[in-house]
CSV table of C-alpha atoms in Angstrom, one decimal:
chain,number,residue,atom,x,y,z
A,1,MET,CA,-23.1,18.7,-10.9
A,2,ASP,CA,-26.1,17.6,-8.9
A,3,PRO,CA,-25.9,14.4,-7.4
A,4,LEU,CA,-27.6,12.7,-9.3
A,5,GLU,CA,-25.2,13.8,-12.3
A,6,ALA,CA,-22.3,12.7,-10.3
A,7,ARG,CA,-24.0,9.4,-9.5
A,8,ARG,CA,-23.9,8.7,-13.7
A,9,ALA,CA,-20.2,10.0,-13.7
A,10,PHE,CA,-18.6,7.6,-11.2
A,11,PHE,CA,-20.2,4.5,-12.6
A,12,ARG,CA,-19.7,5.3,-16.4
A,13,ALA,CA,-15.8,5.4,-14.9
A,14,PHE,CA,-16.6,2.6,-11.8
A,15,PRO,CA,-16.3,-0.4,-13.6
A,16,THR,CA,-12.5,0.8,-15.0
A,17,ILE,CA,-11.8,2.2,-12.0
A,18,ALA,CA,-12.6,-1.6,-10.0
A,19,ILE,CA,-10.7,-3.6,-12.6
A,20,ALA,CA,-8.0,-1.3,-12.2
A,21,ILE,CA,-7.6,-1.2,-8.3
A,22,PHE,CA,-8.6,-4.3,-8.4
A,23,VAL,CA,-5.7,-6.0,-10.1
A,24,THR,CA,-3.2,-4.0,-8.7
A,25,ALA,CA,-4.0,-4.9,-5.2
A,26,ILE,CA,-5.2,-8.3,-5.2
A,27,ASP,CA,-1.4,-8.8,-6.2
A,28,GLN,CA,1.4,-8.5,-3.5
A,29,THR,CA,-1.4,-11.0,-1.4
A,30,ILE,CA,-2.1,-13.3,-4.3
A,31,THR,CA,1.9,-13.1,-5.4
A,32,ALA,CA,3.3,-14.2,-1.9
A,33,THR,CA,1.3,-17.4,-1.1
A,34,ALA,CA,3.2,-19.0,-4.8
A,35,LEU,CA,6.2,-17.7,-3.3
A,36,PRO,CA,7.7,-20.8,-1.8
A,37,ALA,CA,7.0,-22.2,-5.6
A,38,MET,CA,9.3,-20.3,-7.1
A,39,ALA,CA,11.9,-20.5,-4.8
A,40,ALA,CA,11.7,-24.2,-5.1
A,41,GLN,CA,11.6,-24.0,-9.2
A,42,PHE,CA,14.8,-21.1,-9.3
A,43,GLY,CA,16.6,-22.4,-6.4
A,44,VAL,CA,16.8,-18.7,-5.0
A,45,VAL,CA,15.5,-19.9,-1.4
A,46,GLU,CA,17.9,-16.1,0.0
A,47,ARG,CA,16.5,-14.0,-3.3
A,48,ILE,CA,12.8,-14.8,-2.8
A,49,SER,CA,12.1,-11.4,-1.2
A,50,TRP,CA,13.4,-9.6,-5.1
A,51,VAL,CA,9.6,-10.7,-6.7
A,52,VAL,CA,8.4,-8.2,-3.8
A,53,VAL,CA,10.9,-5.8,-3.8
A,54,ALA,CA,10.9,-5.1,-7.8
A,55,TYR,CA,7.5,-4.9,-7.9
A,56,LEU,CA,7.0,-2.3,-5.5
A,57,ILE,CA,10.6,-0.4,-6.5
A,58,ALA,CA,8.8,-0.2,-10.3
A,59,ALA,CA,5.1,0.8,-8.6
A,60,THR,CA,6.6,3.6,-6.8
A,61,ILE,CA,8.5,4.9,-9.8
A,62,ALA,CA,5.4,4.3,-11.8
A,63,ALA,CA,3.2,6.9,-9.7
A,64,PRO,CA,4.4,10.3,-10.2
A,65,ILE,CA,5.3,9.8,-13.9
A,66,PHE,CA,1.8,8.0,-14.5
A,67,GLY,CA,0.7,11.2,-12.0
A,68,ARG,CA,2.0,14.0,-14.7
A,69,LEU,CA,1.5,12.4,-17.9
A,70,GLY,CA,-2.2,12.2,-17.2
A,71,ASP,CA,-2.5,15.7,-16.7
A,72,ALA,CA,-0.3,15.9,-20.1
A,73,TYR,CA,-2.2,13.9,-21.8
A,74,GLY,CA,-5.3,12.9,-20.7
A,75,ARG,CA,-6.3,9.7,-18.4
A,76,ARG,CA,-7.9,7.9,-21.1
A,77,PRO,CA,-4.7,7.1,-23.1
A,78,MET,CA,-2.4,6.2,-20.4
A,79,LEU,CA,-4.9,3.9,-18.4
A,80,PHE,CA,-4.5,2.0,-22.1
A,81,ILE,CA,-0.7,2.2,-22.0
A,82,ALA,CA,-0.6,1.0,-18.6
A,83,PHE,CA,-3.3,-1.8,-18.7
A,84,VAL,CA,-0.8,-3.1,-21.2
A,85,LEU,CA,1.9,-2.5,-19.4
A,86,GLN,CA,0.0,-4.7,-16.8
A,87,GLY,CA,-0.4,-7.0,-19.1
A,88,LEU,CA,2.5,-7.7,-20.8
A,89,GLY,CA,4.7,-7.8,-17.6
A,90,MET,CA,1.6,-10.6,-16.0
A,91,LEU,CA,2.9,-12.6,-19.3
A,92,ALA,CA,6.2,-12.6,-18.9
A,93,ALA,CA,6.2,-12.9,-14.6
A,94,GLY,CA,4.3,-16.1,-15.6
A,95,LEU,CA,6.5,-17.4,-18.5
A,96,ALA,CA,10.1,-16.5,-17.1
A,97,PRO,CA,12.1,-19.0,-17.6
A,98,SER,CA,14.9,-18.2,-15.2
A,99,PHE,CA,14.5,-16.3,-11.8
A,100,GLU,CA,16.3,-13.0,-13.5
A,101,ALA,CA,13.1,-13.0,-16.2
A,102,LEU,CA,10.9,-12.9,-13.0
A,103,LEU,CA,12.9,-10.2,-11.8
A,104,ALA,CA,12.3,-8.2,-15.3
A,105,GLY,CA,8.8,-9.1,-15.3
A,106,ARG,CA,7.6,-8.1,-12.0
A,107,ALA,CA,8.9,-4.9,-12.5
A,108,LEU,CA,6.7,-4.5,-15.6
A,109,HIS,CA,4.2,-5.9,-13.6
A,110,GLY,CA,4.8,-2.8,-10.6
A,111,PHE,CA,5.0,-0.3,-13.3
A,112,GLY,CA,2.0,-1.2,-14.7
A,113,GLY,CA,0.5,-1.5,-11.3
A,114,GLY,CA,1.6,1.7,-9.8
A,115,ALA,CA,0.0,3.6,-13.1
A,116,LEU,CA,-3.1,1.7,-13.2
A,117,LEU,CA,-3.3,2.8,-9.0
A,118,THR,CA,-2.7,6.5,-9.3
A,119,LEU,CA,-4.4,6.7,-13.1
A,120,ALA,CA,-7.7,5.5,-11.3
A,121,MET,CA,-7.5,7.5,-8.5
A,122,ALA,CA,-7.0,11.1,-10.3
A,123,LEU,CA,-10.0,9.6,-12.5
A,124,ILE,CA,-12.3,9.7,-9.5
A,125,GLY,CA,-11.5,13.3,-9.1
A,126,GLU,CA,-11.5,14.2,-12.8
A,127,SER,CA,-15.0,12.5,-12.9
A,128,VAL,CA,-16.7,13.4,-9.6
A,129,PRO,CA,-16.9,16.7,-7.6
A,130,ALA,CA,-14.7,16.6,-4.1
A,131,ARG,CA,-18.0,16.8,-1.7
A,132,GLU,CA,-19.5,13.7,-3.8
A,133,ARG,CA,-16.3,11.9,-3.9
A,134,GLY,CA,-16.3,10.6,-0.2
A,135,ARG,CA,-19.3,9.6,-1.0
A,136,TYR,CA,-18.9,6.6,-3.1
A,137,GLN,CA,-15.1,5.5,-1.3
A,138,ALA,CA,-16.8,2.3,0.1
A,139,TYR,CA,-17.1,1.0,-3.3
A,140,LEU,CA,-13.6,1.5,-3.6
A,141,VAL,CA,-13.1,0.1,-0.3
A,142,ALA,CA,-15.1,-2.6,-1.0
A,143,CYS,CA,-12.0,-3.0,-3.7
A,144,PHE,CA,-8.9,-3.4,-1.7
A,145,MET,CA,-10.6,-5.6,1.0
A,146,GLY,CA,-11.9,-7.8,-1.7
A,147,ALA,CA,-8.7,-8.2,-3.4
A,148,SER,CA,-7.2,-8.8,0.0
A,149,ALA,CA,-9.7,-11.1,0.8
A,150,ALA,CA,-8.9,-13.0,-2.3
A,151,GLY,CA,-5.5,-13.0,-2.8
A,152,PRO,CA,-4.2,-15.8,-0.4
A,153,LEU,CA,-7.4,-18.1,-1.6
A,154,ALA,CA,-7.0,-17.7,-5.4
A,155,GLY,CA,-3.2,-17.8,-4.8
A,156,GLY,CA,-3.1,-21.1,-3.1
A,157,TRP,CA,-5.6,-22.9,-5.2
A,158,LEU,CA,-3.7,-21.3,-8.2
A,159,THR,CA,-0.5,-22.9,-7.5
A,160,GLN,CA,-1.2,-25.9,-6.0
A,161,SER,CA,-3.8,-26.2,-8.7
A,162,PHE,CA,-2.0,-25.2,-11.8
A,163,GLY,CA,1.3,-24.3,-10.6
A,164,TRP,CA,3.3,-20.7,-9.6
A,165,ARG,CA,3.0,-18.8,-13.1
A,166,TRP,CA,-0.9,-19.6,-13.1
A,167,VAL,CA,-1.6,-16.7,-10.0
A,168,PHE,CA,0.3,-13.7,-12.9
A,169,LEU,CA,-1.4,-15.7,-15.7
A,170,ALA,CA,-5.1,-15.6,-14.6
A,171,GLY,CA,-5.5,-12.4,-14.3
A,172,LEU,CA,-5.0,-11.9,-17.7
A,173,PRO,CA,-8.5,-11.8,-19.0
A,174,LEU,CA,-9.3,-8.7,-16.5
A,175,ILE,CA,-6.9,-7.0,-18.0
A,176,ALA,CA,-9.1,-7.7,-21.2
A,177,VAL,CA,-11.7,-6.4,-19.8
A,178,GLY,CA,-10.1,-3.2,-18.2
A,179,PHE,CA,-9.1,-3.1,-21.1
A,180,ALA,CA,-12.3,-2.5,-23.0
A,181,MET,CA,-13.9,-0.7,-20.4
A,182,ALA,CA,-11.5,2.0,-20.8
A,183,TRP,CA,-13.4,2.6,-24.0
A,184,ARG,CA,-16.6,3.9,-22.1
A,185,LEU,CA,-14.4,6.7,-20.4
A,186,PRO,CA,-15.4,10.0,-21.6
A,187,LYS,CA,-13.0,11.9,-23.8
A,188,ARG,CA,-11.8,15.2,-21.9
A,189,GLY,CA,-9.5,18.3,-23.7
A,190,LEU,CA,-6.0,18.6,-22.5
A,191,ALA,CA,-5.2,21.7,-19.9
A,192,GLY,CA,-3.3,22.9,-23.0
A,193,GLY,CA,0.7,24.4,-22.8
A,194,SER,CA,3.5,23.1,-23.8
A,195,PHE,CA,4.6,20.0,-21.7
A,196,ARG,CA,8.8,18.8,-21.6
A,197,PHE,CA,9.5,15.1,-19.7
A,198,ASP,CA,11.2,15.3,-17.3
A,199,ALA,CA,14.3,12.9,-17.5
A,200,ALA,CA,16.6,14.5,-15.3
A,201,GLY,CA,14.3,14.1,-12.6
A,202,THR,CA,13.0,10.8,-13.3
A,203,ALA,CA,16.7,8.9,-13.3
A,204,LEU,CA,17.7,10.4,-10.0
A,205,PHE,CA,13.8,10.1,-8.3
A,206,THR,CA,14.2,6.0,-10.0
A,207,LEU,CA,17.8,6.2,-7.9
A,208,PHE,CA,16.3,7.7,-5.1
A,209,VAL,CA,12.9,5.5,-4.7
A,210,ALA,CA,15.0,2.0,-5.4
A,211,LEU,CA,18.0,2.8,-3.3
A,212,LEU,CA,15.7,3.7,-0.2
A,213,LEU,CA,13.3,0.6,-1.0
A,214,LEU,CA,16.7,-1.3,-1.2
A,215,MET,CA,17.6,0.3,2.8
A,216,LEU,CA,14.1,-1.5,4.3
A,217,ASP,CA,14.5,-3.9,2.7
A,218,ARG,CA,18.2,-4.6,4.6
A,219,ALA,CA,16.7,-3.1,7.4
A,220,GLN,CA,13.8,-5.5,8.2
A,221,ARG,CA,15.9,-8.7,7.7
A,222,MET,CA,16.8,-9.3,11.6
A,223,ASN,CA,20.1,-9.3,10.9
A,224,PRO,CA,23.0,-7.6,12.4
A,225,ALA,CA,25.2,-8.1,9.2
A,226,ASP,CA,22.1,-6.5,6.3
A,227,TYR,CA,22.4,-3.4,9.1
A,228,ALA,CA,26.0,-1.6,7.6
A,229,VAL,CA,24.4,-2.9,3.9
A,230,ALA,CA,21.2,-0.7,5.3
A,231,ALA,CA,22.7,2.3,6.0
A,232,GLY,CA,24.8,2.4,2.8
A,233,PHE,CA,22.4,2.4,1.0
A,234,ALA,CA,20.1,4.9,3.4
A,235,ALA,CA,23.6,7.6,2.5
A,236,ALA,CA,23.8,6.8,-1.0
A,237,GLY,CA,19.9,7.5,-0.8
A,238,ALA,CA,20.3,10.7,0.7
A,239,LEU,CA,22.5,11.6,-1.7
A,240,ALA,CA,20.4,11.4,-4.8
A,241,LEU,CA,17.2,12.9,-3.1
A,242,TRP,CA,20.1,15.9,-2.7
A,243,ALA,CA,20.5,15.9,-6.1
A,244,LEU,CA,16.9,15.2,-7.1
A,245,LEU,CA,15.8,18.4,-5.2
A,246,ARG,CA,18.3,20.3,-6.8
A,247,VAL,CA,17.1,19.4,-10.5
A,248,GLU,CA,13.6,20.2,-9.8
A,249,ARG,CA,13.9,23.5,-8.4
A,250,VAL,CA,15.5,24.5,-12.0
A,251,VAL,CA,14.0,22.4,-14.3
A,252,PRO,CA,10.9,23.2,-16.4
A,253,ASP,CA,8.7,21.2,-16.3
A,254,PRO,CA,9.3,19.4,-13.4
A,255,LEU,CA,8.2,15.6,-12.4
A,256,LEU,CA,7.8,16.7,-8.6
A,257,PRO,CA,6.6,20.5,-8.4
A,258,LEU,CA,8.0,21.0,-5.2
A,259,PRO,CA,5.2,23.6,-4.8
A,260,VAL,CA,2.8,21.7,-4.5
A,261,LEU,CA,4.6,19.0,-2.6
A,262,THR,CA,5.2,21.9,0.4
A,263,ASP,CA,1.7,22.8,0.4
A,264,PRO,CA,0.9,22.8,4.4
A,265,VAL,CA,-2.4,20.7,3.3
A,266,ILE,CA,-0.9,18.6,0.7
A,267,TRP,CA,2.7,17.4,2.6
A,268,ARG,CA,0.9,16.9,6.0
A,269,THR,CA,-2.5,15.0,4.4
A,270,ASN,CA,0.3,12.8,2.3
A,271,LEU,CA,2.4,12.4,6.0
A,272,LEU,CA,-1.2,11.3,7.3
A,273,ALA,CA,-1.4,8.5,4.7
A,274,ALA,CA,2.0,6.7,5.0
A,275,CYS,CA,1.4,6.5,8.6
A,276,VAL,CA,-2.0,4.6,8.7
A,277,SER,CA,-0.6,2.8,5.8
A,278,GLY,CA,2.1,1.9,7.6
A,279,THR,CA,0.5,1.1,10.9
A,280,MET,CA,-2.3,-1.3,8.2
A,281,VAL,CA,0.2,-2.6,6.6
A,282,SER,CA,1.7,-3.9,9.3
A,283,LEU,CA,-0.7,-5.0,11.4
A,284,ILE,CA,-2.1,-7.2,8.0
A,285,SER,CA,1.7,-8.3,7.8
A,286,PHE,CA,2.4,-9.6,11.5
A,287,LEU,CA,-1.5,-10.5,13.1
A,288,PRO,CA,-1.2,-13.9,11.7
A,289,LEU,CA,2.2,-14.2,12.9
A,290,TYR,CA,1.2,-13.3,16.6
A,291,LEU,CA,-1.6,-14.6,16.9
A,292,SER,CA,-0.6,-18.3,15.2
A,293,VAL,CA,3.2,-18.7,17.2
A,294,VAL,CA,1.9,-16.4,20.7
A,295,ARG,CA,-1.7,-17.1,20.8
A,296,GLY,CA,-1.0,-20.8,19.3
A,297,VAL,CA,-4.3,-19.8,17.0
A,298,GLU,CA,-5.0,-22.3,14.2
A,299,ILE,CA,-3.5,-21.5,10.8
A,300,ALA,CA,-6.9,-21.8,9.1
A,301,THR,CA,-8.5,-20.3,11.6
A,302,VAL,CA,-6.2,-17.0,11.0
A,303,GLY,CA,-7.8,-15.9,8.5
A,304,ALA,CA,-11.3,-15.4,9.6
A,305,MET,CA,-10.1,-13.5,12.9
A,306,LEU,CA,-9.1,-11.4,10.8
A,307,LEU,CA,-12.2,-11.0,9.0
A,308,PRO,CA,-14.1,-7.9,11.4
A,309,MET,CA,-10.2,-5.7,10.5
A,310,SER,CA,-11.5,-6.1,6.5
A,311,LEU,CA,-14.9,-4.8,8.1
A,312,GLY,CA,-14.2,-2.5,10.2
A,313,GLY,CA,-12.2,-0.5,7.2
A,314,GLY,CA,-15.2,-0.2,5.1
A,315,THR,CA,-16.9,0.4,7.4
A,316,GLY,CA,-15.0,3.3,8.6
A,317,ALA,CA,-14.5,4.8,4.7
A,318,LEU,CA,-18.5,4.8,4.5
A,319,ILE,CA,-19.5,6.3,7.2
A,320,SER,CA,-16.4,8.5,7.1
A,321,GLY,CA,-17.5,9.1,3.2
A,322,THR,CA,-21.0,9.6,3.5
A,323,PHE,CA,-20.4,12.3,6.0
A,324,LEU,CA,-17.8,14.8,4.3
A,325,ALA,CA,-20.9,14.5,1.1
A,326,ARG,CA,-23.4,15.8,3.4
A,327,THR,CA,-21.7,18.4,5.1
A,328,GLY,CA,-18.5,19.5,3.4
A,329,ARG,CA,-15.6,18.2,7.1
A,330,ASN,CA,-12.8,16.3,5.6
A,331,MET,CA,-10.9,16.1,8.6
A,332,LEU,CA,-13.5,16.1,11.7
A,333,LEU,CA,-14.1,12.0,11.8
A,334,PRO,CA,-9.9,11.3,10.6
A,335,SER,CA,-9.4,12.8,13.4
A,336,VAL,CA,-11.4,11.3,16.1
A,337,GLY,CA,-10.7,7.9,14.3
A,338,LEU,CA,-7.1,8.5,14.2
A,339,VAL,CA,-7.6,9.2,17.9
A,340,LEU,CA,-9.8,5.8,18.7
A,341,ALA,CA,-7.2,3.5,16.9
A,342,THR,CA,-3.8,5.4,19.1
A,343,ALA,CA,-6.4,4.2,22.3
A,344,VAL,CA,-7.1,0.7,20.9
A,345,LEU,CA,-3.3,0.0,19.7
A,346,CYS,CA,-2.1,1.6,23.3
A,347,VAL,CA,-4.2,-1.1,24.9
A,348,MET,CA,-3.2,-4.1,22.6
A,349,ALA,CA,0.7,-2.5,23.9
A,350,PHE,CA,0.0,-3.0,27.5
A,351,GLY,CA,-2.5,-5.8,27.8
A,352,ALA,CA,-2.4,-7.6,24.5
A,353,GLY,CA,-1.9,-11.6,26.6
A,354,ARG,CA,-4.6,-10.5,29.2
A,355,ILE,CA,-7.3,-9.8,25.9
A,356,SER,CA,-9.4,-12.9,24.9
A,357,LEU,CA,-9.0,-13.9,22.2
A,358,THR,CA,-12.9,-13.6,21.4
A,359,TRP,CA,-12.7,-9.9,21.8
A,360,PHE,CA,-8.8,-9.5,19.7
A,361,PRO,CA,-10.3,-9.5,16.5
A,362,TRP,CA,-13.2,-7.1,17.2
A,363,LEU,CA,-10.9,-4.8,18.8
A,364,VAL,CA,-8.9,-5.0,16.0
A,365,ALA,CA,-11.5,-4.0,14.1
A,366,LEU,CA,-12.5,-1.0,16.0
A,367,SER,CA,-9.2,0.0,15.4
A,368,SER,CA,-9.7,-0.8,11.4
A,369,LEU,CA,-12.6,1.5,11.6
A,370,GLY,CA,-10.4,4.7,12.7
A,371,PHE,CA,-8.0,3.7,10.1
A,372,GLY,CA,-11.0,3.5,7.3
A,373,CYS,CA,-12.3,7.1,8.2
A,374,THR,CA,-9.3,9.0,6.9
A,375,PHE,CA,-9.5,6.8,2.6
A,376,PRO,CA,-12.5,9.3,1.9
A,377,ALA,CA,-10.5,12.2,3.3
A,378,VAL,CA,-7.2,11.6,1.9
A,379,GLN,CA,-7.5,11.6,-1.7
A,380,THR,CA,-10.6,14.7,-1.4
A,381,THR,CA,-8.6,16.8,0.7
A,382,VAL,CA,-5.5,16.6,-1.3
A,383,GLN,CA,-7.2,16.2,-5.3
A,384,VAL,CA,-8.9,19.4,-4.0
A,385,ALA,CA,-6.1,21.4,-2.6
A,386,ALA,CA,-3.7,21.2,-5.4
A,387,GLY,CA,-5.9,22.0,-8.2
A,388,ALA,CA,-7.7,20.6,-11.6
A,389,ALA,CA,-4.3,21.3,-13.6
A,390,ARG,CA,-2.4,19.3,-10.7
A,391,LEU,CA,-4.8,16.1,-10.0
A,392,GLY,CA,-2.6,13.7,-11.2
A,393,VAL,CA,0.7,14.5,-9.8
A,394,ALA,CA,-1.1,15.0,-6.2
A,395,THR,CA,-2.6,11.9,-6.7
A,396,ALA,CA,0.4,10.1,-7.1
A,397,SER,CA,1.9,12.0,-4.0
A,398,VAL,CA,-0.9,10.1,-2.3
A,399,GLN,CA,-0.1,6.6,-3.9
A,400,PHE,CA,4.0,7.5,-2.9
A,401,MET,CA,3.5,8.2,0.2
A,402,ARG,CA,1.5,5.0,1.2
A,403,ASN,CA,3.8,3.0,-0.8
A,404,LEU,CA,6.6,4.4,1.1
A,405,GLY,CA,4.7,4.8,4.5
A,406,ALA,CA,4.3,0.7,4.4
A,407,ALA,CA,7.4,-0.1,3.2
A,408,ALA,CA,9.2,2.0,6.3
A,409,GLY,CA,6.1,0.8,8.5
A,410,THR,CA,6.8,-2.7,8.1
A,411,ALA,CA,10.7,-2.5,8.3
A,412,VAL,CA,10.5,-0.2,11.7
A,413,LEU,CA,7.7,-2.3,13.5
A,414,GLY,CA,9.0,-4.7,12.3
A,415,ALA,CA,12.2,-4.5,13.8
A,416,MET,CA,10.6,-3.4,17.2
A,417,ILE,CA,9.4,-7.1,17.5
A,418,PHE,CA,12.8,-8.4,16.5
A,419,VAL,CA,14.2,-5.5,19.1
A,420,GLY,CA,11.6,-5.9,22.3
A,421,PHE,CA,12.5,-9.6,21.9
A,422,ALA,CA,16.5,-9.5,21.6
A,423,LEU,CA,16.1,-7.4,24.8
A,424,ALA,CA,14.7,-10.2,26.7
A,425,ASP,CA,16.0,-13.1,25.4
A,426,PRO,CA,19.1,-12.7,22.8
A,427,GLU,CA,19.8,-16.2,22.8
A,428,VAL,CA,15.9,-17.4,22.2
A,429,ALA,CA,16.0,-13.8,19.5
A,430,GLU,CA,19.1,-15.9,17.1
A,431,ARG,CA,16.8,-18.6,17.2
A,432,PHE,CA,14.0,-17.3,16.4
A,433,ALA,CA,15.1,-14.7,14.2
A,434,ALA,CA,16.9,-17.9,11.7
A,435,ALA,CA,13.5,-19.6,11.6
A,436,MET,CA,11.9,-16.2,10.3
A,437,ARG,CA,14.8,-16.9,7.3
A,438,GLY,CA,13.3,-19.8,6.3
A,439,GLY,CA,9.9,-18.6,6.4
A,440,ARG,CA,6.9,-19.0,8.2
A,441,GLU,CA,6.6,-22.2,7.6
A,442,ALA,CA,10.2,-22.8,9.2
A,443,LEU,CA,8.4,-21.5,12.1
A,444,ALA,CA,5.6,-23.9,12.2
A,445,ASN,CA,7.6,-26.9,11.8
A,446,LEU,CA,9.3,-26.1,14.9
A,447,PRO,CA,9.2,-29.0,17.7
A,448,ALA,CA,6.3,-27.7,20.2
A,449,GLY,CA,8.8,-27.1,23.6
A,450,GLU,CA,11.1,-24.8,21.8
A,451,ARG,CA,7.4,-23.1,19.8
A,452,ALA,CA,6.4,-22.3,23.7
A,453,VAL,CA,10.0,-20.6,24.1
A,454,MET,CA,9.8,-18.8,21.4
A,455,ALA,CA,6.0,-17.4,21.7
A,456,GLU,CA,7.0,-16.0,25.6
A,457,GLY,CA,9.6,-13.8,24.1
A,458,LEU,CA,8.0,-13.4,21.3
A,459,ALA,CA,5.1,-11.7,23.7
A,460,ILE,CA,7.4,-9.1,24.5
A,461,GLY,CA,8.2,-8.2,21.2
A,462,PHE,CA,4.5,-7.2,20.1
A,463,ARG,CA,3.4,-5.6,23.2
A,464,ALA,CA,6.8,-3.3,21.5
A,465,MET,CA,5.1,-3.1,18.1
A,466,PHE,CA,1.9,-1.9,18.6
A,467,ALA,CA,3.9,0.1,21.4
A,468,GLY,CA,5.2,2.2,18.0
A,469,ALA,CA,2.0,1.3,16.0
A,470,ALA,CA,0.3,3.7,18.7
A,471,VAL,CA,2.7,6.3,17.8
A,472,MET,CA,2.5,6.4,14.7
A,473,THR,CA,-1.3,6.1,15.1
A,474,GLY,CA,-0.5,9.1,17.2
A,475,VAL,CA,1.2,11.2,15.2
A,476,ALA,CA,-1.2,11.2,12.2
A,477,ALA,CA,-4.0,12.3,14.6
A,478,VAL,CA,-2.3,15.2,15.2
A,479,LEU,CA,-1.3,15.9,11.8
A,480,ALA,CA,-5.0,15.4,10.7
A,481,PHE,CA,-5.8,18.0,13.5
A,482,ARG,CA,-3.1,20.1,12.4
A,483,VAL,CA,-4.8,19.8,8.5
A,484,PRO,CA,-5.5,23.8,7.5
A,485,LEU,CA,-8.1,22.7,5.1
A,486,ARG,CA,-11.5,21.5,7.5
A,487,ARG,CA,-13.9,22.2,4.8
A,488,VAL,CA,-14.4,21.1,0.7
């Protein structure tokens, strides 16, 4: 396929891919703004995080299932199913009469969202040759960044103007458009051969993911009483993983084909993606707190200060994708970019308090530029290494590792903030943890004097967090240099 044909194939599939990516990427940010309103209506402040956790568990489980089903039955019919599941989940969450019904709707919503994202990314690999895929990553990054920027604004406006239910219901027209656009996709022949669904592997994988994410949810609450519960979830999760690996070695058609996933190219690239995702999501999650509490930036200005971070990621993806398409060198720019990001995070760890607010957003943008250089390489490298017959499974493995990296990264780096804070001033750190359990609004309502004391201790915690982020990014850089496949 020449570049012109590849361009036509991509833009024929792009409307469907763009809607699938946008509706799944916007979900977390648009929902986060409505959580206080949901908690107030149902009286479940202490359980409101389950609205996010339920979605994340279901989305992580759906990725390998629909990756495997897409390989067996084709991605076009699976996209129809995924759009329907996503739409039903939105409708169920938007009309939920109770908190339990809301969680059920969110689980269905997440299952459809995880399926959509996996199928959309695999569809790119199916439609465009490997060398040309990187050229179009900037369009996909634009969808992600646009969703990230639009989510808080749209969520706040919808919740304030129409109520929190419209955060879910307003997405239904997009689902309808995506479903209609999927009809334009070409029908493709299947790989052939029999397919037997791996029920035992799916059940064990579901149990493992649920226990793992529950453990991470407990671990990041900054409450010592939750650590024993987290340890229990970790032990049960390890047992579920052991059983899963035993089953996947003997079933004829495994959900997780271990020979593919243990390929050095695939596992190193996936681990790289997890480290990058963990660092990026942590920065997105914690930098607003750092800027508002430690540096005293007005809440209304924080979003504008983080805009260069979004631009940096998109720019890095565009440069790296173009370079990949022209040279086939898939890991050169990611390696350099991650070294750059690691260096920037080290500067922030040792000198964050001395960096002016004028320069701070651009330093963050520079680190994001390095992260963005990995976006085109990760999907393309894993898909090429797996081959066409395992395209869906390989793509799903990337989504799973990104989800896992995001959850683990925010848990570990969030804990580092609190540990660094606690070592500096245990009493003030405990008051900060209590305030955090009431949400960022509770922090904003603290007396000015107490906020100032907390800001001093929190600055130490954030230096620890930046140092931890530098370590994670450094590990990703080492992995990028050691991926065996250097040209696609």
